[in-house]
Amino acid sequence: LGIDEAGRGPVLGPMVYACAFCAVDDEPRLKSMGFMDSKQLTEAKRDALWSEVQRVGFIGWKMRVLHASEISEGMLRKEEKYNLNAMSHDAAIGLVRAVLDMGINLKYLTVDTVGDPERYEMKLQSIFPTLSVKVAKKADALFPIVSAASICAKVPRDMLLSGWRFCDESMGSDYSWGCGYPSDKETQRWLRSNLDPLFGWPDVVRFSWAPALEVLQKDPRKHGAVSVIWGDETDETGNTKQQRGQMEAFLGLGVQKRQKVERHF
């Protein structure tokens, strides 16, 4: 079984983790099909290989989609932040467990690394002691089964992004966002053109990425956004506390214990 991801770096769209698995004796068939790092293949070739994966019958696959909103929520927590490496590890571990739960007799696990490969390998080996685990940099270019997983992640990720639409058509129809990476000029233009002054962007954007944080936290007014300050009980002024108390009394909440709600922007 091999594991790889697609969409780790973009500011737009999901990150997709995928695994591909097959019988050990079928590995030479993977090589003959032309699997290699999906980033080195043309879009037409990736689409063709994705179709082959679903057609040939000897390759199994699963995926885990981490939507932009899920990534943002984890990384922007006030406490116990959930960083991208931790999400990636958990996604990979979840995929292995899902395949084992299917009753597949796994023997070998090969993973494209996230962070230090030796530490990641030790972590996976401790969780799955019955498997022979290999974690490597650029594993998608070295191992055909990881290359197949790369296709199973990259093509669906591109389909999800290209198929994303505003939930309300009146909100917009601009889907010319380029490749979604922060350095892409068309992506930069799309972010500028589709910024709502109060709410930021729709949920296709990762609010936890540097281009979004630059606009919404560091200098919102410079970019035409509204500066939003969230008050909590630790920094309320006397007037703010009085106003809160008056509002709660009006709503009949004065005698109830307030629950502290964690807010995410």
PDB file of N, CA and C in Angstrom, residues 225-262:
ATOM      1  N   ALA A 225     -10.777  45.521   3.803  1.00  0.00           N
ATOM      2  CA  ALA A 225     -11.565  44.677   4.693  1.00  0.00           C
ATOM      3  C   ALA A 225     -11.823  45.408   6.001  1.00  0.00           C
ATOM      4  N   VAL A 226     -12.851  44.963   6.718  1.00  0.00           N
ATOM      5  CA  VAL A 226     -13.214  45.554   8.003  1.00  0.00           C
ATOM      6  C   VAL A 226     -12.402  44.899   9.106  1.00  0.00           C
ATOM      7  N   SER A 227     -11.898  45.692  10.016  1.00  0.00           N
ATOM      8  CA  SER A 227     -11.193  45.159  11.171  1.00  0.00           C
ATOM      9  C   SER A 227     -12.197  44.677  12.202  1.00  0.00           C
ATOM     10  N   VAL A 228     -12.116  43.398  12.558  1.00  0.00           N
ATOM     11  CA  VAL A 228     -13.061  42.803  13.504  1.00  0.00           C
ATOM     12  C   VAL A 228     -12.330  42.467  14.795  1.00  0.00           C
ATOM     13  N   ILE A 229     -12.864  42.940  15.914  1.00  0.00           N
ATOM     14  CA  ILE A 229     -12.278  42.662  17.228  1.00  0.00           C
ATOM     15  C   ILE A 229     -13.275  41.828  18.019  1.00  0.00           C
ATOM     16  N   TRP A 230     -12.834  40.658  18.461  1.00  0.00           N
ATOM     17  CA  TRP A 230     -13.689  39.769  19.245  1.00  0.00           C
ATOM     18  C   TRP A 230     -13.389  39.994  20.719  1.00  0.00           C
ATOM     19  N   GLY A 231     -14.370  40.494  21.460  1.00  0.00           N
ATOM     20  CA  GLY A 231     -14.176  40.698  22.883  1.00  0.00           C
ATOM     21  C   GLY A 231     -14.439  39.411  23.646  1.00  0.00           C
ATOM     22  N   ASP A 232     -13.664  39.171  24.691  1.00  0.00           N
ATOM     23  CA  ASP A 232     -13.978  38.054  25.584  1.00  0.00           C
ATOM     24  C   ASP A 232     -13.921  38.544  27.023  1.00  0.00           C
ATOM     25  N   GLU A 233     -14.220  37.681  27.938  1.00  0.00           N
ATOM     26  CA  GLU A 233     -14.381  38.097  29.322  1.00  0.00           C
ATOM     27  C   GLU A 233     -13.080  38.557  29.958  1.00  0.00           C
ATOM     28  N   THR A 234     -11.950  38.234  29.362  1.00  0.00           N
ATOM     29  CA  THR A 234     -10.669  38.576  29.971  1.00  0.00           C
ATOM     30  C   THR A 234     -10.228  39.989  29.643  1.00  0.00           C
ATOM     31  N   ASP A 235     -10.807  40.623  28.621  1.00  0.00           N
ATOM     32  CA  ASP A 235     -10.328  41.946  28.256  1.00  0.00           C
ATOM     33  C   ASP A 235     -11.465  42.942  28.045  1.00  0.00           C
ATOM     34  N   GLU A 236     -12.631  42.656  28.620  1.00  0.00           N
ATOM     35  CA  GLU A 236     -13.756  43.550  28.472  1.00  0.00           C
ATOM     36  C   GLU A 236     -13.556  44.819  29.296  1.00  0.00           C
ATOM     37  N   THR A 237     -13.918  45.939  28.729  1.00  0.00           N
ATOM     38  CA  THR A 237     -13.934  47.184  29.476  1.00  0.00           C
ATOM     39  C   THR A 237     -15.196  47.236  30.326  1.00  0.00           C
ATOM     40  N   GLY A 238     -15.257  48.232  31.229  1.00  0.00           N
ATOM     41  CA  GLY A 238     -16.440  48.370  32.062  1.00  0.00           C
ATOM     42  C   GLY A 238     -17.694  48.586  31.247  1.00  0.00           C
ATOM     43  N   ASN A 239     -17.602  49.417  30.218  1.00  0.00           N
ATOM     44  CA  ASN A 239     -18.763  49.684  29.374  1.00  0.00           C
ATOM     45  C   ASN A 239     -19.224  48.429  28.650  1.00  0.00           C
ATOM     46  N   THR A 240     -18.238  47.654  28.168  1.00  0.00           N
ATOM     47  CA  THR A 240     -18.585  46.429  27.442  1.00  0.00           C
ATOM     48  C   THR A 240     -19.298  45.447  28.357  1.00  0.00           C
ATOM     49  N   LYS A 241     -18.812  45.305  29.581  1.00  0.00           N
ATOM     50  CA  LYS A 241     -19.449  44.394  30.529  1.00  0.00           C
ATOM     51  C   LYS A 241     -20.870  44.855  30.850  1.00  0.00           C
ATOM     52  N   GLN A 242     -21.018  46.176  31.017  1.00  0.00           N
ATOM     53  CA  GLN A 242     -22.344  46.713  31.316  1.00  0.00           C
ATOM     54  C   GLN A 242     -23.314  46.456  30.171  1.00  0.00           C
ATOM     55  N   GLN A 243     -22.833  46.683  28.944  1.00  0.00           N
ATOM     56  CA  GLN A 243     -23.676  46.450  27.776  1.00  0.00           C
ATOM     57  C   GLN A 243     -24.050  44.982  27.649  1.00  0.00           C
ATOM     58  N   ARG A 244     -23.084  44.101  27.925  1.00  0.00           N
ATOM     59  CA  ARG A 244     -23.374  42.671  27.861  1.00  0.00           C
ATOM     60  C   ARG A 244     -24.426  42.300  28.901  1.00  0.00           C
ATOM     61  N   GLY A 245     -24.262  42.853  30.123  1.00  0.00           N
ATOM     62  CA  GLY A 245     -25.210  42.551  31.177  1.00  0.00           C
ATOM     63  C   GLY A 245     -26.604  43.031  30.848  1.00  0.00           C
ATOM     64  N   GLN A 246     -26.715  44.220  30.272  1.00  0.00           N
ATOM     65  CA  GLN A 246     -28.017  44.752  29.888  1.00  0.00           C
ATOM     66  C   GLN A 246     -28.664  43.904  28.809  1.00  0.00           C
ATOM     67  N   MET A 247     -27.870  43.469  27.856  1.00  0.00           N
ATOM     68  CA  MET A 247     -28.407  42.636  26.780  1.00  0.00           C
ATOM     69  C   MET A 247     -28.876  41.288  27.323  1.00  0.00           C
ATOM     70  N   GLU A 248     -28.090  40.698  28.229  1.00  0.00           N
ATOM     71  CA  GLU A 248     -28.476  39.400  28.782  1.00  0.00           C
ATOM     72  C   GLU A 248     -29.736  39.529  29.625  1.00  0.00           C
ATOM     73  N   ALA A 249     -29.831  40.644  30.369  1.00  0.00           N
ATOM     74  CA  ALA A 249     -31.041  40.852  31.180  1.00  0.00           C
ATOM     75  C   ALA A 249     -32.260  40.980  30.282  1.00  0.00           C
ATOM     76  N   PHE A 250     -32.087  41.694  29.163  1.00  0.00           N
ATOM     77  CA  PHE A 250     -33.196  41.874  28.220  1.00  0.00           C
ATOM     78  C   PHE A 250     -33.623  40.543  27.623  1.00  0.00           C
ATOM     79  N   LEU A 251     -32.646  39.672  27.347  1.00  0.00           N
ATOM     80  CA  LEU A 251     -32.944  38.371  26.739  1.00  0.00           C
ATOM     81  C   LEU A 251     -33.296  37.318  27.772  1.00  0.00           C
ATOM     82  N   GLY A 252     -33.258  37.691  29.043  1.00  0.00           N
ATOM     83  CA  GLY A 252     -33.587  36.717  30.080  1.00  0.00           C
ATOM     84  C   GLY A 252     -32.472  35.753  30.372  1.00  0.00           C
ATOM     85  N   LEU A 253     -31.243  36.168  30.084  1.00  0.00           N
ATOM     86  CA  LEU A 253     -30.110  35.269  30.271  1.00  0.00           C
ATOM     87  C   LEU A 253     -29.281  35.625  31.492  1.00  0.00           C
ATOM     88  N   GLY A 254     -29.687  36.653  32.213  1.00  0.00           N
ATOM     89  CA  GLY A 254     -28.861  37.148  33.300  1.00  0.00           C
ATOM     90  C   GLY A 254     -28.634  36.136  34.402  1.00  0.00           C
ATOM     91  N   VAL A 255     -29.593  35.245  34.615  1.00  0.00           N
ATOM     92  CA  VAL A 255     -29.451  34.291  35.713  1.00  0.00           C
ATOM     93  C   VAL A 255     -28.772  33.004  35.271  1.00  0.00           C
ATOM     94  N   GLN A 256     -28.491  32.890  33.978  1.00  0.00           N
ATOM     95  CA  GLN A 256     -27.853  31.679  33.478  1.00  0.00           C
ATOM     96  C   GLN A 256     -26.351  31.863  33.427  1.00  0.00           C
ATOM     97  N   LYS A 257     -25.646  30.825  33.653  1.00  0.00           N
ATOM     98  CA  LYS A 257     -24.198  30.868  33.557  1.00  0.00           C
ATOM     99  C   LYS A 257     -23.796  30.915  32.092  1.00  0.00           C
ATOM    100  N   ARG A 258     -22.995  31.907  31.783  1.00  0.00           N
ATOM    101  CA  ARG A 258     -22.568  32.045  30.385  1.00  0.00           C
ATOM    102  C   ARG A 258     -21.537  30.976  30.055  1.00  0.00           C
ATOM    103  N   GLN A 259     -21.671  30.414  28.885  1.00  0.00           N
ATOM    104  CA  GLN A 259     -20.674  29.475  28.389  1.00  0.00           C
ATOM    105  C   GLN A 259     -19.739  30.207  27.472  1.00  0.00           C
ATOM    106  N   LYS A 260     -18.469  30.003  27.703  1.00  0.00           N
ATOM    107  CA  LYS A 260     -17.478  30.644  26.874  1.00  0.00           C
ATOM    108  C   LYS A 260     -17.413  29.917  25.536  1.00  0.00           C
ATOM    109  N   VAL A 261     -17.654  30.634  24.480  1.00  0.00           N
ATOM    110  CA  VAL A 261     -17.688  30.030  23.148  1.00  0.00           C
ATOM    111  C   VAL A 261     -16.438  30.427  22.396  1.00  0.00           C
ATOM    112  N   GLU A 262     -15.757  29.450  21.854  1.00  0.00           N
ATOM    113  CA  GLU A 262     -14.569  29.738  21.068  1.00  0.00           C
ATOM    114  C   GLU A 262     -14.978  30.152  19.681  1.00  0.00           C
TER     115      GLU A 262
END
